[in-house]
CSV table of C-alpha atoms in Angstrom, one decimal:
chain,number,residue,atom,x,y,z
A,1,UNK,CA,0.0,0.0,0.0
A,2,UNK,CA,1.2,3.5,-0.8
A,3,UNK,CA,-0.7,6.5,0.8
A,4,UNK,CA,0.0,9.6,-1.1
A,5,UNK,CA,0.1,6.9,-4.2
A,6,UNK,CA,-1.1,9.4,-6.2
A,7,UNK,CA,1.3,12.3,-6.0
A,8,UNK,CA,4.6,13.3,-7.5
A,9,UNK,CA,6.4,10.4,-5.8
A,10,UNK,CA,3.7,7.9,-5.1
A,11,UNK,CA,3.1,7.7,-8.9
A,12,UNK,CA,6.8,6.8,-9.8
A,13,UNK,CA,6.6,4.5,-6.6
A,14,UNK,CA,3.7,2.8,-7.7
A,15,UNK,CA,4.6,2.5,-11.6
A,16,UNK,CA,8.2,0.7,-10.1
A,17,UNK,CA,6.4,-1.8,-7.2
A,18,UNK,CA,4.0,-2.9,-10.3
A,19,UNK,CA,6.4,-3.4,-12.5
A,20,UNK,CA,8.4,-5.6,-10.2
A,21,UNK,CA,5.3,-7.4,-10.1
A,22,UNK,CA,3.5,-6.3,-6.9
A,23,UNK,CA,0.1,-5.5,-6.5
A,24,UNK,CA,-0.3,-2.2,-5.4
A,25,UNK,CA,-3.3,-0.6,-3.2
A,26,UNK,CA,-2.7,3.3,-4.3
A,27,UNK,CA,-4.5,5.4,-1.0
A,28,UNK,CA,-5.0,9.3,-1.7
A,29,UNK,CA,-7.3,11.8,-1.2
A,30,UNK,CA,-6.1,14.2,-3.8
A,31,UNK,CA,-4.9,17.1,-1.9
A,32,UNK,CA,-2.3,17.6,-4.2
A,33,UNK,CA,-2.4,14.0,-5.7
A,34,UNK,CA,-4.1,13.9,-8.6
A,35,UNK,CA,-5.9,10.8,-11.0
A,36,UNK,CA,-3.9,11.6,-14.2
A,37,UNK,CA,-0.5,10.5,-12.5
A,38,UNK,CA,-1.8,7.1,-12.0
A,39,UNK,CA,-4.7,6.9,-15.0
A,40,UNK,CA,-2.1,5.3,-17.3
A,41,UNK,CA,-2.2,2.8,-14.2
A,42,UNK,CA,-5.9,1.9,-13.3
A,43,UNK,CA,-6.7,-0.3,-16.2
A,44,UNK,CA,-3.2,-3.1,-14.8
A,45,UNK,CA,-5.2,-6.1,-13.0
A,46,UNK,CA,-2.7,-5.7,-10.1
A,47,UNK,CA,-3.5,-1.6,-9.6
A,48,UNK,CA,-6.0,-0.3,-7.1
A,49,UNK,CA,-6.7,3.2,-6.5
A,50,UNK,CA,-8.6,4.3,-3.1
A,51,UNK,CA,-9.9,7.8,-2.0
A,52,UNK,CA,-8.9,8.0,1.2
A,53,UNK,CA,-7.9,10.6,3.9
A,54,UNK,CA,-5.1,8.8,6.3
A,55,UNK,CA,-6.4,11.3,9.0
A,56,UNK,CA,-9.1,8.4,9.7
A,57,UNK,CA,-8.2,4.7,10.3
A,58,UNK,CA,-8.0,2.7,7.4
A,59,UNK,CA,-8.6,-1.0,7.8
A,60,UNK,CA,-7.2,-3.5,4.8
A,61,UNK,CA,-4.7,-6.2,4.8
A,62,UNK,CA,-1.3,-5.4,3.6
A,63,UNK,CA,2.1,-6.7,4.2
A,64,UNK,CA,4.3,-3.3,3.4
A,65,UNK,CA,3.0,0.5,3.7
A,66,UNK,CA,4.9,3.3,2.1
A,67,UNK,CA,3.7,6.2,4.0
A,68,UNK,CA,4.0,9.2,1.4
A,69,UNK,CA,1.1,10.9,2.7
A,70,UNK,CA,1.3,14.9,3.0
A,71,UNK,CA,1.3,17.8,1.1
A,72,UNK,CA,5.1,18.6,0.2
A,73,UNK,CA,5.8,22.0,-1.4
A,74,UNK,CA,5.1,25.1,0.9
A,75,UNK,CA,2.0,26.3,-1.2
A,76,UNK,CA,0.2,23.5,-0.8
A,77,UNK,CA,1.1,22.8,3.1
A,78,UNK,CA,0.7,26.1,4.1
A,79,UNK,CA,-3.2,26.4,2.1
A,80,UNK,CA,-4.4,24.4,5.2
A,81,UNK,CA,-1.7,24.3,8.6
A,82,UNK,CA,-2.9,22.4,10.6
A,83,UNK,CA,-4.5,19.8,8.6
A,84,UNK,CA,-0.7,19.3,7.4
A,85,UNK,CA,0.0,18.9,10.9
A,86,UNK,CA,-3.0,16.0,11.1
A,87,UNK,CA,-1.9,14.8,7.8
A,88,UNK,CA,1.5,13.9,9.3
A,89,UNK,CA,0.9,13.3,12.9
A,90,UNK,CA,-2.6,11.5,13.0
A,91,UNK,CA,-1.6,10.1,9.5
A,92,UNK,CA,1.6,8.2,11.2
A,93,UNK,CA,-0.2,7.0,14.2
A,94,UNK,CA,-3.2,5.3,11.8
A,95,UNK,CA,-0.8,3.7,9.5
A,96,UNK,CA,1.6,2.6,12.3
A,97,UNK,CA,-1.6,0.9,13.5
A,98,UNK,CA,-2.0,-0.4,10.4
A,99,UNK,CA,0.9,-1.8,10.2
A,100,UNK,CA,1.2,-3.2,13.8
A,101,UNK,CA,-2.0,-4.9,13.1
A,102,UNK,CA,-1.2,-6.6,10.4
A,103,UNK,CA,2.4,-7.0,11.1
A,104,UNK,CA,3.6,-5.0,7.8
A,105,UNK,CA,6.7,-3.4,7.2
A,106,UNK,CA,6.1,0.3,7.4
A,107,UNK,CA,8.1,2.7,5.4
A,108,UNK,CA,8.1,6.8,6.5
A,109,UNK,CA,9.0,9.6,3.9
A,110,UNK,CA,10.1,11.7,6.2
A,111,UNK,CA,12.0,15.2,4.9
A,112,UNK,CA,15.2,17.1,4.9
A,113,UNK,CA,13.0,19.9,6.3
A,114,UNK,CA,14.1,18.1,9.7
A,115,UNK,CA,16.9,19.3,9.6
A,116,UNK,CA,15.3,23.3,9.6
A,117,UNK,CA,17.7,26.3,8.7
A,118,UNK,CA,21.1,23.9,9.2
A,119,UNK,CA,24.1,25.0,11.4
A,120,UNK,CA,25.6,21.7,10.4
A,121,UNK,CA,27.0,21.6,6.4
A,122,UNK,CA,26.2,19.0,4.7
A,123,UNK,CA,23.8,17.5,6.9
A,124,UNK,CA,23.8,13.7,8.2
A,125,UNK,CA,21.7,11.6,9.7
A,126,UNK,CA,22.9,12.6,13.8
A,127,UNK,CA,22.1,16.3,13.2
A,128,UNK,CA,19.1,17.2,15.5
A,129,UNK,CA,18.0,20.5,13.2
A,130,UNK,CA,17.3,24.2,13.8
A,131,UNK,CA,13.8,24.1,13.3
A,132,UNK,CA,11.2,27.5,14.2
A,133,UNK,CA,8.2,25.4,16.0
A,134,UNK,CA,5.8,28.1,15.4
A,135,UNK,CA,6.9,29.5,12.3
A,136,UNK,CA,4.7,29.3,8.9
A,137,UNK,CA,6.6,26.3,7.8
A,138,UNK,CA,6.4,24.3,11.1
A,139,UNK,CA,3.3,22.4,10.2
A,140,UNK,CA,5.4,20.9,8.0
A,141,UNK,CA,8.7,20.8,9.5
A,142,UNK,CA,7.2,19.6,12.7
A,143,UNK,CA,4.8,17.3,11.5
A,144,UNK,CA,7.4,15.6,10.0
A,145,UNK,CA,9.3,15.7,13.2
A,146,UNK,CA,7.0,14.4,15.2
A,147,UNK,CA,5.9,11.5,12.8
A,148,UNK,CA,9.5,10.1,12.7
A,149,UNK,CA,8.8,10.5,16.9
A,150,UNK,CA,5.9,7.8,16.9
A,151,UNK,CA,7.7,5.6,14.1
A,152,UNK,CA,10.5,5.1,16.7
A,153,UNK,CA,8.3,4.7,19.6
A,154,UNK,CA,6.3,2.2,17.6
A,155,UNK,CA,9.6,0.2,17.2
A,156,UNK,CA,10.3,0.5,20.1
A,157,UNK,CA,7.5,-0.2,22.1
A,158,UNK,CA,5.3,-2.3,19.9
A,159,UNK,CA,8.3,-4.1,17.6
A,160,UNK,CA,6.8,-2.5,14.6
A,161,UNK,CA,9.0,-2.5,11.5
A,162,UNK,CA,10.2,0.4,10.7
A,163,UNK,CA,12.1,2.3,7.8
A,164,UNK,CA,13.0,5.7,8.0
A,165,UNK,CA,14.0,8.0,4.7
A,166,UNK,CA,14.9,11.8,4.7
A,167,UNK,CA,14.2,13.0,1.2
A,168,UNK,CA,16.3,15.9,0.1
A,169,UNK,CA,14.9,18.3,-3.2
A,170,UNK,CA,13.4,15.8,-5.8
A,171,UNK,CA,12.1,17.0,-9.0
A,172,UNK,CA,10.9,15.4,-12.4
A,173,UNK,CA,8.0,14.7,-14.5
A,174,UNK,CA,4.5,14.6,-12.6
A,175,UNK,CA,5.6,17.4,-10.7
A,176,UNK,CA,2.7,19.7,-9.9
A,177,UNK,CA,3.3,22.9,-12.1
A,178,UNK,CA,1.6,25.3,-9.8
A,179,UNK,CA,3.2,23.9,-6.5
A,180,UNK,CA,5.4,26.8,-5.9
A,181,UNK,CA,8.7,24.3,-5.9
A,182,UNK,CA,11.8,25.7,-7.4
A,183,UNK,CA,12.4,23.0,-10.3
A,184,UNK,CA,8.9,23.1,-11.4
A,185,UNK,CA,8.7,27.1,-10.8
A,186,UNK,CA,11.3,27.9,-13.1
A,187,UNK,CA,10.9,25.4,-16.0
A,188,UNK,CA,7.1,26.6,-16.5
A,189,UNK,CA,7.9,30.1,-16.3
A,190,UNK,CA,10.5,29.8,-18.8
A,191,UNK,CA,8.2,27.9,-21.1
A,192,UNK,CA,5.5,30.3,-20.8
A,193,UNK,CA,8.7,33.2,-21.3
A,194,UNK,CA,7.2,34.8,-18.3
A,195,UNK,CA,9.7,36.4,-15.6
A,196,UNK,CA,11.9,33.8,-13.7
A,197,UNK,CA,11.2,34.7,-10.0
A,198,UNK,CA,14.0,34.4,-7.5
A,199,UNK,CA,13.8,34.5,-3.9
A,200,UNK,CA,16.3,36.4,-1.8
A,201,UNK,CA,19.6,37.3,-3.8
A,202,UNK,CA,19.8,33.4,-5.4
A,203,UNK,CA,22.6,32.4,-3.1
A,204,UNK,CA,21.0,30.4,-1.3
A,205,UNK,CA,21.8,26.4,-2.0
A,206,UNK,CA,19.9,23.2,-2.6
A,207,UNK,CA,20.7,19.7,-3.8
A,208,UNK,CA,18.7,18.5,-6.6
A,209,UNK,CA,17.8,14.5,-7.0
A,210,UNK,CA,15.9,13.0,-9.9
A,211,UNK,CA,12.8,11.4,-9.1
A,212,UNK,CA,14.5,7.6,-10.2
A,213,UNK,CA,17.1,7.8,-8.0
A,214,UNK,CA,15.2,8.8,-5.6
A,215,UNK,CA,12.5,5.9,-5.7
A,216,UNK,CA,15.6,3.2,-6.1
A,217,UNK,CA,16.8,4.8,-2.9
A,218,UNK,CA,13.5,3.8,-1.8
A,219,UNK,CA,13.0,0.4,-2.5
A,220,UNK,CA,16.9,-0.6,-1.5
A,221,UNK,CA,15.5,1.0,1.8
A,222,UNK,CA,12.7,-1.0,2.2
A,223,UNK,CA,14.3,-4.7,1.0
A,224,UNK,CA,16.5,-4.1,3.5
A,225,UNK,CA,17.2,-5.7,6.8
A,226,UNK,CA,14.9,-5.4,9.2
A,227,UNK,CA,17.5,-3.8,11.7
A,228,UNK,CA,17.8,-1.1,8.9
A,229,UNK,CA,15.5,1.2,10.4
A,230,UNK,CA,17.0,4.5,9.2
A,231,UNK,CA,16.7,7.5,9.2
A,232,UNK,CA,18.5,6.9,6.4
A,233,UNK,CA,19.4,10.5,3.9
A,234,UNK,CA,18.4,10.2,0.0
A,235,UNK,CA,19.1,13.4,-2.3
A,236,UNK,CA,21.5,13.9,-4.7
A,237,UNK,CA,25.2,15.8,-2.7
A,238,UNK,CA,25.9,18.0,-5.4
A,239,UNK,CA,25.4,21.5,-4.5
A,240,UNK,CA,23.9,24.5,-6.6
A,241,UNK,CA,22.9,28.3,-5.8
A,242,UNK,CA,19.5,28.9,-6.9
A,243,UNK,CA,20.5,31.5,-9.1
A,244,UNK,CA,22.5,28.8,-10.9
A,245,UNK,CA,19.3,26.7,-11.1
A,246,UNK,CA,17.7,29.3,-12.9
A,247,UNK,CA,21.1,30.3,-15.3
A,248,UNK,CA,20.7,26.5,-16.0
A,249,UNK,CA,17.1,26.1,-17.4
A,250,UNK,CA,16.8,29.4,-19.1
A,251,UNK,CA,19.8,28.2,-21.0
A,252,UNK,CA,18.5,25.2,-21.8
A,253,UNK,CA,14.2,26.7,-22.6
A,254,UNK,CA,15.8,29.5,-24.3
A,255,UNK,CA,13.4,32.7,-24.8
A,256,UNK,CA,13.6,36.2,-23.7
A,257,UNK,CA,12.7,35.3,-19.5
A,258,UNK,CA,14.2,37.8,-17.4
A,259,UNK,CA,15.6,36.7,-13.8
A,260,UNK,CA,13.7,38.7,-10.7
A,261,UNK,CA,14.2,39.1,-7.0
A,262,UNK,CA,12.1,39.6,-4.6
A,263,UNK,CA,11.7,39.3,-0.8
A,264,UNK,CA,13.5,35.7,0.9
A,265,UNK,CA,10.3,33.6,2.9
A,266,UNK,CA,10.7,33.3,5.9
A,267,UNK,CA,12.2,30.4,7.5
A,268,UNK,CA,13.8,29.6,4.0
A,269,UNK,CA,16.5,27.8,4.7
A,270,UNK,CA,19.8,29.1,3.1
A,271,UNK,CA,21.6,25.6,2.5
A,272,UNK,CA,20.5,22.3,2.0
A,273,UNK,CA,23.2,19.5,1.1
A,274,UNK,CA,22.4,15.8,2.3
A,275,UNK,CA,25.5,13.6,3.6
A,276,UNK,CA,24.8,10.5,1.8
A,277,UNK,CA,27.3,8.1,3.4
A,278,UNK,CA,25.0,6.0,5.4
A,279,UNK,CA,23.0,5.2,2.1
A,280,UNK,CA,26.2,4.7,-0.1
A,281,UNK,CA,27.7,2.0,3.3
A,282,UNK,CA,24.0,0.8,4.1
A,283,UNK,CA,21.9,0.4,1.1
A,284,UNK,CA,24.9,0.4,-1.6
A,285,UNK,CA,22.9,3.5,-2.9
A,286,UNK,CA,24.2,6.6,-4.8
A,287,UNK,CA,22.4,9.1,-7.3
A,288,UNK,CA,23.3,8.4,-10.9
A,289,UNK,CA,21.0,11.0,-12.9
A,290,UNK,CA,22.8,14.3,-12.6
A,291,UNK,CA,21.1,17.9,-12.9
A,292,UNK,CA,21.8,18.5,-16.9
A,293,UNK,CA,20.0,15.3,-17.7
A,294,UNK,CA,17.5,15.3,-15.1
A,295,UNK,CA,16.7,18.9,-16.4
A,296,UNK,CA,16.7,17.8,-20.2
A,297,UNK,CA,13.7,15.2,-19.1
A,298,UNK,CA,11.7,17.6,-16.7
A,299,UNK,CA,11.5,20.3,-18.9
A,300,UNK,CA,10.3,17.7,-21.7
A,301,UNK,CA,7.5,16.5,-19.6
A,302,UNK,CA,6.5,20.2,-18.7
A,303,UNK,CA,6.7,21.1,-22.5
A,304,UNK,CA,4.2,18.6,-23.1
A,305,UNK,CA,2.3,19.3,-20.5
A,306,UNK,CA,1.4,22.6,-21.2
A,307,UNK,CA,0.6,21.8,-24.7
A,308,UNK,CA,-1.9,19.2,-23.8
């Protein structure tokens, strides 16, 4: 079962469990999920698809959750706070349920967003965070925090089986044009040769992972031992300003887009670099797809996208 199934992520996820020959119980309520990232899916025998909010119990037999359940980018978490906040904390403690129930292993997208504004550069696993806990991104951030709380405690207490992933900036087709995420932000402004809006002076820094590497990360994760609990980083190490991002797809779009700045969020953090040790020693797990040729296929998706 994958909750959030539907979304950016849970689409790819689903598409690789079914090809691996898994049937696959796709759980959503679509938030920010939506049908068309799994239509091509619905007519496979082995495909269900199930509109569902995890804020309520859900009660089906499985034998391995993937909780990806939550709105991601800060346009969407931040439309409704505190049912983020539900989303994340009441969502964990149904599916843990779940999964104690039926004796499943149970899988936890957590976030870099742990991790806050970081003092600590790049970040690994052992970093607590510098997180604001009533700031307009704390739903989120502590959401998150707090789920990863009561997957531990559920280990702990209740022997549940737990893995544990910290996703770092993933981007690639199926992501949500309007969601306000920096990848997705500038390629359709750039298509549409509308301005290419930069927050704060662009020096700020992120670490961009393809969607494929990302979901392999996954799966390595969950096949793993069970002693493998995590939290275990996934994102790709190599560093880039934001205004570098941008330089990058207006050179490969093309078009007259002018770069703009205005005011930096608040909260935003001004680096974000994952330490990807423990997955390279743990899960034999590194990124393969770098930023020019993830780019190359994003912006084709998008192109397509806003033609249809």
């Amino acid at each position: 079962m994958i909750t959030g199934g539907a979304g950016f992520l849970g689409s790819h996820l689903s598409e690789r469990l079914l090809n691996e020959g898994n049937d696959v119980l796709c759980v959503d309520n679509f938030y920010s999920g939506t049908k068309d990232n799994v239509s091509h899916l619905v007519g496979n025998p082995h495909f269900e698809l199930m509109r569902h909010d995890v804020t309520f119990p859900l009660y089906v037999e499985v034998d391995e959750i993937y909780n990806l359940a939550c709105p991601a980018s800060p346009i969407h978490y931040q439309r409704d706070p505190v049912q983020t906040t539900k989303t994340s904390v009441h969502g964990a403690i149904n599916m843990l349920g779940l999964a104690k129930r039926t004796k499943a292993r149970i899988f936890q997208a957590s976030t870099s967003e742990v991790y806050g504004d970081p003092e600590v550069h790049p970040q690994e696993e052992s970093y607590w965070g510098r997180v604001n806990p009533i700031g307009i991104r704390s739903c989120y951030d502590e959401g998150k925090r707090c789920a990863e709380t009561l997957f531990f405690d559920y280990y702990r207490q209740h022997k549940v089986e737990i893995k544990v992933v910290r996703i770092f900036n993933t981007y690639g087709p199926r992501m949500h044009p309007n969601d306000g995420r920096v990848v997705s932000n500038f390629i359709v402004q750039a298509l549409r040769g509308e301005d290419i809006t930069i927050y704060g002076d662009g020096s700020q820094t992120r670490s961009f992972c393809y969607v494929d590497d990302l979901i392999e990360g996954f799966v390595r994760l969950m096949a793993s031992p069970a002693g493998v609990t995590g939290p275990i980083n996934i994102g790709n190490p190599n560093e880039f300003t934001i205004k570098e991002l941008a330089e990058a797809v207006l050179a490969k779009v093309g078009g007259k887009s002018r770069l703009v700045f205005n005011p930096l969020p608040s909260d935003d953090p001004k680096q974000r670099r994952p330490d990807v040790t423990l997955a390279k020693n743990t899960l034999d797990w590194q990124p393969r797809v770098q930023l020019d040729e993830g780019l190359d296929k994003t912006i084709h998706y998008f192109r397509n996208f806003l033609k249809a």
